[in-house]
PDB file of C-alpha atoms and ligand atoms in Angstrom:
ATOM      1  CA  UNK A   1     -39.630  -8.502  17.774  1.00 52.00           C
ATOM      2  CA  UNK A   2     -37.201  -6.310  18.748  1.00 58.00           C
ATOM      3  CA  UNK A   3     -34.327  -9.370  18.980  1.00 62.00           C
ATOM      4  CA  UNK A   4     -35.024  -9.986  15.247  1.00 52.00           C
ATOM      5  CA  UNK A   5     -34.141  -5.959  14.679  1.00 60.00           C
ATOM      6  CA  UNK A   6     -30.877  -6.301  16.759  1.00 56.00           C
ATOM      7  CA  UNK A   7     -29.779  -9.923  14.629  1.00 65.00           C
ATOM      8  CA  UNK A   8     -31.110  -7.701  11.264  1.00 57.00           C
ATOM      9  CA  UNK A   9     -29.053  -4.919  12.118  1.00 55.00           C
ATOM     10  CA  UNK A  10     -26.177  -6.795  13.230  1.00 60.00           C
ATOM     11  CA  UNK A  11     -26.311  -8.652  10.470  1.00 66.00           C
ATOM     12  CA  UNK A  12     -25.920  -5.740   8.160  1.00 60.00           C
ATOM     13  CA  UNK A  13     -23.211  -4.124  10.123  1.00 57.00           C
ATOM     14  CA  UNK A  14     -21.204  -7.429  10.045  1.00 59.00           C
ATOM     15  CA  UNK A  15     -21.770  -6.746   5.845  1.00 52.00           C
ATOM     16  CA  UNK A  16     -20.656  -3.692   5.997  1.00 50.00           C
ATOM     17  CA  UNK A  17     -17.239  -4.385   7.982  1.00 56.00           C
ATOM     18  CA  UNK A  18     -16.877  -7.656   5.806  1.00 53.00           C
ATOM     19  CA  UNK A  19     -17.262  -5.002   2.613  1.00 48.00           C
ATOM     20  CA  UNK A  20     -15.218  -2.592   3.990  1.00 47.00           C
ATOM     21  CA  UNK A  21     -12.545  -4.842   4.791  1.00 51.00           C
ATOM     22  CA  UNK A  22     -12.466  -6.007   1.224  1.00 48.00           C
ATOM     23  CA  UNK A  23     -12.018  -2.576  -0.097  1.00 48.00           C
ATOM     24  CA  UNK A  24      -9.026  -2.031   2.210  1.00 46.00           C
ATOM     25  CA  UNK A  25      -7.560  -5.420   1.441  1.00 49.00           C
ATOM     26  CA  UNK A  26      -7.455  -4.861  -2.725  1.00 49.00           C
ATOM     27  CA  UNK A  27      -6.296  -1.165  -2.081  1.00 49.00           C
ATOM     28  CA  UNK A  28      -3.598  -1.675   0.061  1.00 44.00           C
ATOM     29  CA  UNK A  29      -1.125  -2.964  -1.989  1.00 54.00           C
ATOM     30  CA  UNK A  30      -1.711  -0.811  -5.016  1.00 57.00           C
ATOM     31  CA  UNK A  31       0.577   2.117  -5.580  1.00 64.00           C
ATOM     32  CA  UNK A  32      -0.766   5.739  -4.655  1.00 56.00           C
ATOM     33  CA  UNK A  33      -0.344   6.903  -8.217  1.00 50.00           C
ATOM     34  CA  UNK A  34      -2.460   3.646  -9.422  1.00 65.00           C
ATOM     35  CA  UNK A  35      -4.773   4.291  -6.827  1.00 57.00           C
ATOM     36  CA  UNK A  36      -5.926   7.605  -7.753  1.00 46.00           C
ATOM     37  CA  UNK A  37      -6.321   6.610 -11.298  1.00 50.00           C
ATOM     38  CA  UNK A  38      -6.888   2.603 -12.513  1.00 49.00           C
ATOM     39  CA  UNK A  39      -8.985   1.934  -8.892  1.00 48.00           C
ATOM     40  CA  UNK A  40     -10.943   4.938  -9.126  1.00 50.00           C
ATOM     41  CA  UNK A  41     -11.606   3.709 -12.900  1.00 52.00           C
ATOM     42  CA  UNK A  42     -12.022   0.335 -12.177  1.00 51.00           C
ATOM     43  CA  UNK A  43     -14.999   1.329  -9.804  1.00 49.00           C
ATOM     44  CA  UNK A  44     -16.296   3.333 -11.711  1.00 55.00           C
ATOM     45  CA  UNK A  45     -15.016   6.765  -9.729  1.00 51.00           C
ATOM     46  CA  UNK A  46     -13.924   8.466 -12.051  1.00 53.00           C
ATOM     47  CA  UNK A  47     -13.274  12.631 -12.090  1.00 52.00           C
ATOM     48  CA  UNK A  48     -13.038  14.909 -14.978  1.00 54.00           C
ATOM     49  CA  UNK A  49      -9.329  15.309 -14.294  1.00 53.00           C
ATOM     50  CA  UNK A  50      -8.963  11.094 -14.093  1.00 54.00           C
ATOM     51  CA  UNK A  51     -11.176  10.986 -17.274  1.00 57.00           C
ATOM     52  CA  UNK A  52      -8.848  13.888 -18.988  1.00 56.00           C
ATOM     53  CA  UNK A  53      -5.611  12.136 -17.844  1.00 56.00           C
ATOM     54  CA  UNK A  54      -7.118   8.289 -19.240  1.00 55.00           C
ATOM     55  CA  UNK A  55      -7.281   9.447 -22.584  1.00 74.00           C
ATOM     56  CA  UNK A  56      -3.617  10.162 -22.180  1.00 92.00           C
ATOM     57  CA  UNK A  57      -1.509   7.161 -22.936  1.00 96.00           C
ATOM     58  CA  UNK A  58       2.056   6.382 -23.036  1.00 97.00           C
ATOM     59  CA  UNK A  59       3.584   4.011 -25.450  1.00 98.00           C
ATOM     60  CA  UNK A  60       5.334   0.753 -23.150  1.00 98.00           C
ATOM     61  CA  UNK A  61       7.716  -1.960 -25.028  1.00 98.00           C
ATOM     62  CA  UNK A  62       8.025  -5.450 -23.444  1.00 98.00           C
ATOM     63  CA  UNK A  63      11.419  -7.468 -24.324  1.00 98.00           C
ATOM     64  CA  UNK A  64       9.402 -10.930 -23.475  1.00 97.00           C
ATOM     65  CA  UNK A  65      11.576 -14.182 -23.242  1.00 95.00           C
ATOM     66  CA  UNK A  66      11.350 -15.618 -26.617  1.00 95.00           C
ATOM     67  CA  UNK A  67      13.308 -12.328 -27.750  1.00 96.00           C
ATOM     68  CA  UNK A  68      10.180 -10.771 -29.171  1.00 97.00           C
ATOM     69  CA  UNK A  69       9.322  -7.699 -28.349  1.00 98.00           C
ATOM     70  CA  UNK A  70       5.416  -6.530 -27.280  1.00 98.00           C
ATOM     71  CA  UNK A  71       4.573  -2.921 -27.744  1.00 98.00           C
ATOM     72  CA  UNK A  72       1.421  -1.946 -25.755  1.00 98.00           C
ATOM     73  CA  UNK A  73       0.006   1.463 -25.320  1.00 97.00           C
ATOM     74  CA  UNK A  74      -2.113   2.219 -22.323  1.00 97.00           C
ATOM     75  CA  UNK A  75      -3.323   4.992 -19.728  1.00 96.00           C
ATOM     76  CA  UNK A  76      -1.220   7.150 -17.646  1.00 95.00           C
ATOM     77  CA  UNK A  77      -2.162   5.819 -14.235  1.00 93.00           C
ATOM     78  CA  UNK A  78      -2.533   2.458 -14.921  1.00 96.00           C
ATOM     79  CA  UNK A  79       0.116  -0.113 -13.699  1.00 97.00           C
ATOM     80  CA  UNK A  80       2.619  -2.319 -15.682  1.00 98.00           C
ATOM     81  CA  UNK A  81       0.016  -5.139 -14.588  1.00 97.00           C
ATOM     82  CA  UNK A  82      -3.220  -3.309 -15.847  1.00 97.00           C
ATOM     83  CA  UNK A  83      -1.358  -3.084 -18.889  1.00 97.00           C
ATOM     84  CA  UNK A  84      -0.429  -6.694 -19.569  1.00 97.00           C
ATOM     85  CA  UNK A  85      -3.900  -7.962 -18.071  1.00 97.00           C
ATOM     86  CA  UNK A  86      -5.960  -5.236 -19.723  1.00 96.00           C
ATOM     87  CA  UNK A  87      -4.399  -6.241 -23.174  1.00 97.00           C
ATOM     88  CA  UNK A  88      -3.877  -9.855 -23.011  1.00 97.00           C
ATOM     89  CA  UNK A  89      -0.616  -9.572 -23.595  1.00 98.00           C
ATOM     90  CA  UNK A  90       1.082 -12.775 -24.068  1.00 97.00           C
ATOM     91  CA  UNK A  91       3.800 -13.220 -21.109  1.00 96.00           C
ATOM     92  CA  UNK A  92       3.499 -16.456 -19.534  1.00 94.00           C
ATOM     93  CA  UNK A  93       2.662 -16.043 -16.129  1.00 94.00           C
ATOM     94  CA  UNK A  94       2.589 -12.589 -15.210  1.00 96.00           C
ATOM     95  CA  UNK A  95       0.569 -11.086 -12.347  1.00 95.00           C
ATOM     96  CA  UNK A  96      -0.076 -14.900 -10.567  1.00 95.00           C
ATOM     97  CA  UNK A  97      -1.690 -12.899  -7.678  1.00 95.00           C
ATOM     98  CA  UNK A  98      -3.331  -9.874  -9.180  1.00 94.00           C
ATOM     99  CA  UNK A  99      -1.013  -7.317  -7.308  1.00 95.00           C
ATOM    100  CA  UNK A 100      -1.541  -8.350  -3.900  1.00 95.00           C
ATOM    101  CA  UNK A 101       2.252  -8.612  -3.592  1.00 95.00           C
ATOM    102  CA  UNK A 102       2.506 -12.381  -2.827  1.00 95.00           C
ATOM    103  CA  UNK A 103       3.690 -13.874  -5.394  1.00 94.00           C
ATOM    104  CA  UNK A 104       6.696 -11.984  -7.365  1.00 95.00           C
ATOM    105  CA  UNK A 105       5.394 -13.316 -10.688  1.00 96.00           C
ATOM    106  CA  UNK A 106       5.723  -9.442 -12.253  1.00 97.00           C
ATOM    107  CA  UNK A 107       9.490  -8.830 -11.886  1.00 97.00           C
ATOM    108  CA  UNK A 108      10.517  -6.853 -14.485  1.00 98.00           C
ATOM    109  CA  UNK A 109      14.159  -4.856 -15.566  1.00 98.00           C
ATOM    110  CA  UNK A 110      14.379  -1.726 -16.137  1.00 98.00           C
ATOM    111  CA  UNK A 111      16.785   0.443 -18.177  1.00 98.00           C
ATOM    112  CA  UNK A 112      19.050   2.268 -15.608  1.00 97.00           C
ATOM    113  CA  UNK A 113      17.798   5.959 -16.502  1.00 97.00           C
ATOM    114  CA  UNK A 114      14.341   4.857 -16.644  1.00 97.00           C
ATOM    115  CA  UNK A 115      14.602   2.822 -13.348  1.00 97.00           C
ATOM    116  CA  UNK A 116      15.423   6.268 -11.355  1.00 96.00           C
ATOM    117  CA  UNK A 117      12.704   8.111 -12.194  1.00 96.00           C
ATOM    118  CA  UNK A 118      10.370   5.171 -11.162  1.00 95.00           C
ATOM    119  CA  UNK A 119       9.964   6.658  -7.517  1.00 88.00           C
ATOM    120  CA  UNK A 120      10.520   4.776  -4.332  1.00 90.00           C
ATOM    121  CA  UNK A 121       9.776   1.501  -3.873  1.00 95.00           C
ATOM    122  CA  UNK A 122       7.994   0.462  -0.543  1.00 96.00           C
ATOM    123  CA  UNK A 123       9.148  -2.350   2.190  1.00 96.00           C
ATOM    124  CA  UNK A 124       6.731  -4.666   1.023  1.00 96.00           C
ATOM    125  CA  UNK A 125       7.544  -4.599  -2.731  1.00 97.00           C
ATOM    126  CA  UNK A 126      11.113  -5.179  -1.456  1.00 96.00           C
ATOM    127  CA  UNK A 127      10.515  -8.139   0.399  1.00 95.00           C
ATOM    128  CA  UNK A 128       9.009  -9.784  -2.627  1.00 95.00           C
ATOM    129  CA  UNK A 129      11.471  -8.790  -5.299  1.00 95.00           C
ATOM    130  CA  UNK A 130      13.460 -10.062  -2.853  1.00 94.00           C
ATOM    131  CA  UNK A 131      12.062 -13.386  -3.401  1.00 93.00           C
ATOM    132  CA  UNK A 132      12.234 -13.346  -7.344  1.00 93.00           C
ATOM    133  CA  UNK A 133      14.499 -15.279  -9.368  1.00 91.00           C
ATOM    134  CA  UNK A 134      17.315 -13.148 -11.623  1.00 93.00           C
ATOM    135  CA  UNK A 135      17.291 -10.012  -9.327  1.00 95.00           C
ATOM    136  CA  UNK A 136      18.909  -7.124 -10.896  1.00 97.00           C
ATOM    137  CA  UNK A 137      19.508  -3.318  -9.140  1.00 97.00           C
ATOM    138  CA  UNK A 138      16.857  -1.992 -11.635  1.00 98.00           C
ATOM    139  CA  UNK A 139      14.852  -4.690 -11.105  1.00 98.00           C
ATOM    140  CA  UNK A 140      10.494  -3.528  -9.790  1.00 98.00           C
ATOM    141  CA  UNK A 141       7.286  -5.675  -9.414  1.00 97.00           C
ATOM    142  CA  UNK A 142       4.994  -4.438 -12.708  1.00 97.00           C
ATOM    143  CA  UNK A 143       2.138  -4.350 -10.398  1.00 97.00           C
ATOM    144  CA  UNK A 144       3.816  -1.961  -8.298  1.00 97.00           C
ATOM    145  CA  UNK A 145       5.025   0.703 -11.283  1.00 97.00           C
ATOM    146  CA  UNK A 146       2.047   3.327 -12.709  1.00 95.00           C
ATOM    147  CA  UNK A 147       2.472   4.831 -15.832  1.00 96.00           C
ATOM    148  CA  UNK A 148       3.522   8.495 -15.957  1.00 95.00           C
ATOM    149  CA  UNK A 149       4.100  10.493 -18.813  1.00 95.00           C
ATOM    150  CA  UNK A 150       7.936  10.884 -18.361  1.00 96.00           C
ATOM    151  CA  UNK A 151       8.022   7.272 -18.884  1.00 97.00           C
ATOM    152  CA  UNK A 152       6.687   7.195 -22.533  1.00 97.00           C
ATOM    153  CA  UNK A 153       8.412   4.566 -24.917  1.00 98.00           C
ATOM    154  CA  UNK A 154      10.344   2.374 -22.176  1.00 98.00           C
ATOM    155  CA  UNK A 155      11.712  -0.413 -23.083  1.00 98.00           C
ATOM    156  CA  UNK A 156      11.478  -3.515 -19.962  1.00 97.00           C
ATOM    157  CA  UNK A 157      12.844  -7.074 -19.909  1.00 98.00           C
ATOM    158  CA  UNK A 158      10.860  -9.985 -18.799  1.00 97.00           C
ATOM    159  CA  UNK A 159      13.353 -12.390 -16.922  1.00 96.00           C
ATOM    160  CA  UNK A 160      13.673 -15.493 -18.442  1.00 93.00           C
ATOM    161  CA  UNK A 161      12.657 -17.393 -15.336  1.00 87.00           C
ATOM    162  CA  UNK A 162       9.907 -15.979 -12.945  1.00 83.00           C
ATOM    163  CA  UNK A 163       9.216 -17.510  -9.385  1.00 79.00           C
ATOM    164  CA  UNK A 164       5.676 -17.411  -8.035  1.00 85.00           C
ATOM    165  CA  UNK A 165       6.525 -16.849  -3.953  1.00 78.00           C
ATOM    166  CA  UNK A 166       3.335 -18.463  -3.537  1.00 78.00           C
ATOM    167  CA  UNK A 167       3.609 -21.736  -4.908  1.00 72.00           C
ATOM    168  CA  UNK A 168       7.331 -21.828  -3.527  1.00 63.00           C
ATOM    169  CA  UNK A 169       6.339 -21.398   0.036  1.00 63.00           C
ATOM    170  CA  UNK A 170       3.563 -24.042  -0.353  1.00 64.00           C
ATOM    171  CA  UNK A 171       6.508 -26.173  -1.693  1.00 61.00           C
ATOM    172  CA  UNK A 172       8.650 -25.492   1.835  1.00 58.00           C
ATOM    173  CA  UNK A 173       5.385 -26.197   4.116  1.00 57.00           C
ATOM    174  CA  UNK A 174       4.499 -29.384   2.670  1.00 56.00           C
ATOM    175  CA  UNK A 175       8.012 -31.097   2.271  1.00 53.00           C
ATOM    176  CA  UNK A 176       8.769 -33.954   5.046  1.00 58.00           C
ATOM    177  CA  UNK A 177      10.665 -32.054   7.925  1.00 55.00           C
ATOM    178  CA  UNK A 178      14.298 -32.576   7.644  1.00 52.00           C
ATOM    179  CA  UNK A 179      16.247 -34.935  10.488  1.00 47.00           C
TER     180      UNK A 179
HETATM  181  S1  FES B 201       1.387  -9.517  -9.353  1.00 70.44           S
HETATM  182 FE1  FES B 201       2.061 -10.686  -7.641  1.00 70.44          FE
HETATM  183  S2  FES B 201       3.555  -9.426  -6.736  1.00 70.44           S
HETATM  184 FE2  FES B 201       2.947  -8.295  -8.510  1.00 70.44          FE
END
Protein backbone atom coordinates (compact mmCIF):
# COMPACT_ATOMS: atom_id res chain seq x y z
CA UNK A 1 0.00 0.00 0.00
CA UNK A 2 2.19 2.43 0.96
CA UNK A 3 4.76 1.60 -2.27
CA UNK A 4 1.78 2.43 -4.55
CA UNK A 5 1.61 6.09 -2.56
CA UNK A 6 5.43 6.61 -3.05
CA UNK A 7 5.15 5.49 -7.23
CA UNK A 8 1.67 7.90 -7.10
CA UNK A 9 3.45 10.63 -5.64
CA UNK A 10 6.49 10.27 -7.56
CA UNK A 11 4.71 10.06 -10.36
CA UNK A 12 3.11 13.41 -9.92
CA UNK A 13 6.24 15.13 -8.90
CA UNK A 14 7.99 13.80 -12.08
CA UNK A 15 4.65 15.87 -13.82
CA UNK A 16 5.24 18.61 -12.17
CA UNK A 17 9.14 19.00 -13.02
CA UNK A 18 8.27 17.77 -16.66
CA UNK A 19 5.54 20.92 -16.56
CA UNK A 20 7.70 23.13 -15.05
CA UNK A 21 10.42 22.53 -17.30
CA UNK A 22 8.18 23.30 -20.21
CA UNK A 23 7.24 26.62 -18.86
CA UNK A 24 10.93 27.55 -18.50
CA UNK A 25 11.82 26.19 -21.89
CA UNK A 26 9.00 28.49 -24.00
CA UNK A 27 9.89 31.51 -21.65
CA UNK A 28 13.36 31.59 -21.95
CA UNK A 29 13.90 32.85 -25.14
CA UNK A 30 11.19 35.45 -25.19
CA UNK A 31 12.15 39.03 -24.57
CA UNK A 32 11.43 40.57 -20.98
CA UNK A 33 9.19 43.21 -22.46
CA UNK A 34 7.18 40.27 -24.41
CA UNK A 35 7.20 38.38 -21.42
CA UNK A 36 5.38 40.61 -19.20
CA UNK A 37 2.79 41.25 -21.77
CA UNK A 38 1.97 38.57 -24.93
CA UNK A 39 2.98 35.38 -22.32
CA UNK A 40 1.09 36.66 -19.55
CA UNK A 41 -1.83 37.09 -22.28
CA UNK A 42 -1.29 34.09 -23.95
CA UNK A 43 -1.93 32.21 -20.56
CA UNK A 44 -4.38 33.84 -19.73
CA UNK A 45 -2.47 36.14 -16.83
CA UNK A 46 -3.43 38.98 -17.53
CA UNK A 47 -3.43 42.37 -15.03
CA UNK A 48 -5.46 45.44 -15.29
CA UNK A 49 -2.35 47.36 -16.29
CA UNK A 50 -1.50 44.38 -19.18
CA UNK A 51 -5.26 44.56 -20.12
CA UNK A 52 -5.04 48.65 -20.21
CA UNK A 53 -1.73 48.55 -22.18
CA UNK A 54 -3.37 45.57 -24.91
CA UNK A 55 -5.89 47.81 -26.01
CA UNK A 56 -3.03 50.07 -26.94
CA UNK A 57 -1.70 49.31 -30.36
CA UNK A 58 0.90 50.64 -32.55
CA UNK A 59 0.62 50.77 -36.25
CA UNK A 60 3.79 48.29 -37.89
CA UNK A 61 4.53 48.38 -41.89
CA UNK A 62 6.20 45.30 -43.46
CA UNK A 63 8.27 45.98 -46.87
CA UNK A 64 7.75 42.03 -47.80
CA UNK A 65 9.83 40.68 -50.84
CA UNK A 66 7.52 41.01 -53.68
CA UNK A 67 7.82 44.93 -53.00
CA UNK A 68 4.42 45.07 -51.37
CA UNK A 69 4.03 46.50 -48.43
CA UNK A 70 1.81 44.85 -45.26
CA UNK A 71 0.50 47.25 -42.71
CA UNK A 72 -0.54 45.43 -39.48
CA UNK A 73 -1.62 46.99 -36.28
CA UNK A 74 -1.20 45.11 -33.07
CA UNK A 75 -0.60 45.36 -29.13
CA UNK A 76 2.11 47.11 -27.41
CA UNK A 77 3.89 44.14 -25.89
CA UNK A 78 3.51 41.80 -28.39
CA UNK A 79 6.53 40.76 -30.61
CA UNK A 80 7.23 41.33 -34.38
CA UNK A 81 6.38 37.43 -34.48
CA UNK A 82 2.98 37.64 -32.52
CA UNK A 83 2.24 40.12 -34.98
CA UNK A 84 2.83 38.27 -38.24
CA UNK A 85 1.47 34.87 -36.66
CA UNK A 86 -1.44 36.52 -34.85
CA UNK A 87 -2.55 38.13 -38.25
CA UNK A 88 -1.68 35.69 -40.83
CA UNK A 89 0.26 37.85 -42.45
CA UNK A 90 1.50 36.61 -45.65
CA UNK A 91 5.54 36.39 -45.45
CA UNK A 92 6.73 33.17 -46.58
CA UNK A 93 8.40 31.53 -43.93
CA UNK A 94 8.61 33.61 -41.03
CA UNK A 95 8.93 32.39 -37.43
CA UNK A 96 10.08 28.48 -38.68
CA UNK A 97 10.66 27.82 -34.91
CA UNK A 98 8.13 29.84 -33.01
CA UNK A 99 10.82 32.08 -31.23
CA UNK A 100 12.86 29.54 -29.70
CA UNK A 101 15.85 31.19 -31.41
CA UNK A 102 16.95 28.24 -33.62
CA UNK A 103 16.22 28.90 -36.66
CA UNK A 104 16.86 32.72 -37.89
CA UNK A 105 13.79 32.54 -40.14
CA UNK A 106 12.56 36.23 -38.59
CA UNK A 107 15.48 38.48 -39.66
CA UNK A 108 14.25 41.60 -40.30
CA UNK A 109 15.94 45.44 -41.22
CA UNK A 110 15.38 48.09 -39.54
CA UNK A 111 15.51 51.83 -40.35
CA UNK A 112 18.71 53.20 -38.64
CA UNK A 113 16.81 55.64 -36.10
CA UNK A 114 14.32 53.10 -35.37
CA UNK A 115 16.97 50.29 -34.94
CA UNK A 116 18.55 52.35 -31.82
CA UNK A 117 15.82 52.65 -29.84
CA UNK A 118 15.14 48.83 -30.17
CA UNK A 119 17.17 48.09 -26.86
CA UNK A 120 19.93 45.60 -26.52
CA UNK A 121 20.05 42.62 -28.13
CA UNK A 122 21.13 39.46 -26.08
CA UNK A 123 24.13 36.80 -26.90
CA UNK A 124 21.82 34.37 -28.06
CA UNK A 125 19.85 36.50 -30.58
CA UNK A 126 23.37 37.37 -31.83
CA UNK A 127 24.51 34.08 -32.48
CA UNK A 128 21.53 33.43 -34.68
CA UNK A 129 21.39 36.62 -36.67
CA UNK A 130 24.63 35.65 -37.00
CA UNK A 131 23.59 32.74 -38.94
CA UNK A 132 21.03 34.60 -41.29
CA UNK A 133 21.50 35.26 -44.80
CA UNK A 134 21.79 39.28 -45.94
CA UNK A 135 23.00 40.54 -42.47
CA UNK A 136 22.80 44.19 -42.17
CA UNK A 137 24.03 46.50 -38.84
CA UNK A 138 20.27 47.19 -38.21
CA UNK A 139 19.46 43.95 -38.82
CA UNK A 140 17.07 41.94 -35.30
CA UNK A 141 15.23 38.54 -35.09
CA UNK A 142 11.20 39.70 -35.15
CA UNK A 143 10.69 37.26 -32.45
CA UNK A 144 13.08 38.95 -30.37
CA UNK A 145 11.65 42.84 -30.86
CA UNK A 146 8.24 43.84 -28.58
CA UNK A 147 6.27 46.54 -29.58
CA UNK A 148 6.56 49.81 -27.65
CA UNK A 149 4.82 52.84 -28.22
CA UNK A 150 7.87 54.92 -29.42
CA UNK A 151 7.96 52.56 -32.21
CA UNK A 152 4.52 53.42 -33.79
CA UNK A 153 4.42 53.46 -37.73
CA UNK A 154 7.92 51.65 -38.48
CA UNK A 155 8.59 50.73 -41.51
CA UNK A 156 10.86 46.96 -41.68
CA UNK A 157 12.27 45.06 -44.67
CA UNK A 158 11.89 41.41 -45.09
CA UNK A 159 15.23 40.12 -46.74
CA UNK A 160 14.75 38.69 -49.87
CA UNK A 161 16.33 35.40 -48.88
CA UNK A 162 15.81 33.94 -45.29
CA UNK A 163 17.89 30.89 -43.93
CA UNK A 164 16.23 28.52 -41.49
CA UNK A 165 19.57 27.57 -39.11
CA UNK A 166 17.71 24.54 -38.52
CA UNK A 167 17.32 22.90 -41.65
CA UNK A 168 20.96 24.17 -42.58
CA UNK A 169 22.62 22.39 -39.76
CA UNK A 170 20.62 19.18 -40.53
CA UNK A 171 22.07 19.75 -44.07
CA UNK A 172 25.95 19.80 -42.52
CA UNK A 173 25.21 16.58 -40.19
CA UNK A 174 23.92 14.43 -42.79
CA UNK A 175 26.38 15.19 -45.76
CA UNK A 176 29.11 12.27 -46.41
CA UNK A 177 32.25 13.37 -44.30
CA UNK A 178 34.75 15.01 -46.45
CA UNK A 179 38.34 13.04 -47.26
S1 LIG B 1 11.40 32.63 -34.99
FE1 LIG B 1 13.17 31.37 -35.09
S2 LIG B 1 14.74 32.67 -34.38
FE2 LIG B 1 12.97 33.96 -34.38
Amino acid sequence: MSSCILRVFLQRAAVLRKAAQQTLSQTRTLPAACVTDSYRHARGINTIASLLRAEEKVTVHFLNRDGKTITAKAPIGESLLDVVVNQELDIDGFGACEGTLACSTCHLIFEEDVYKKLGPITDEEMDMLDLAYGLTDTSRLGCQVCLRKELDGMILRVPDVIADARADSEKESSAPPKV
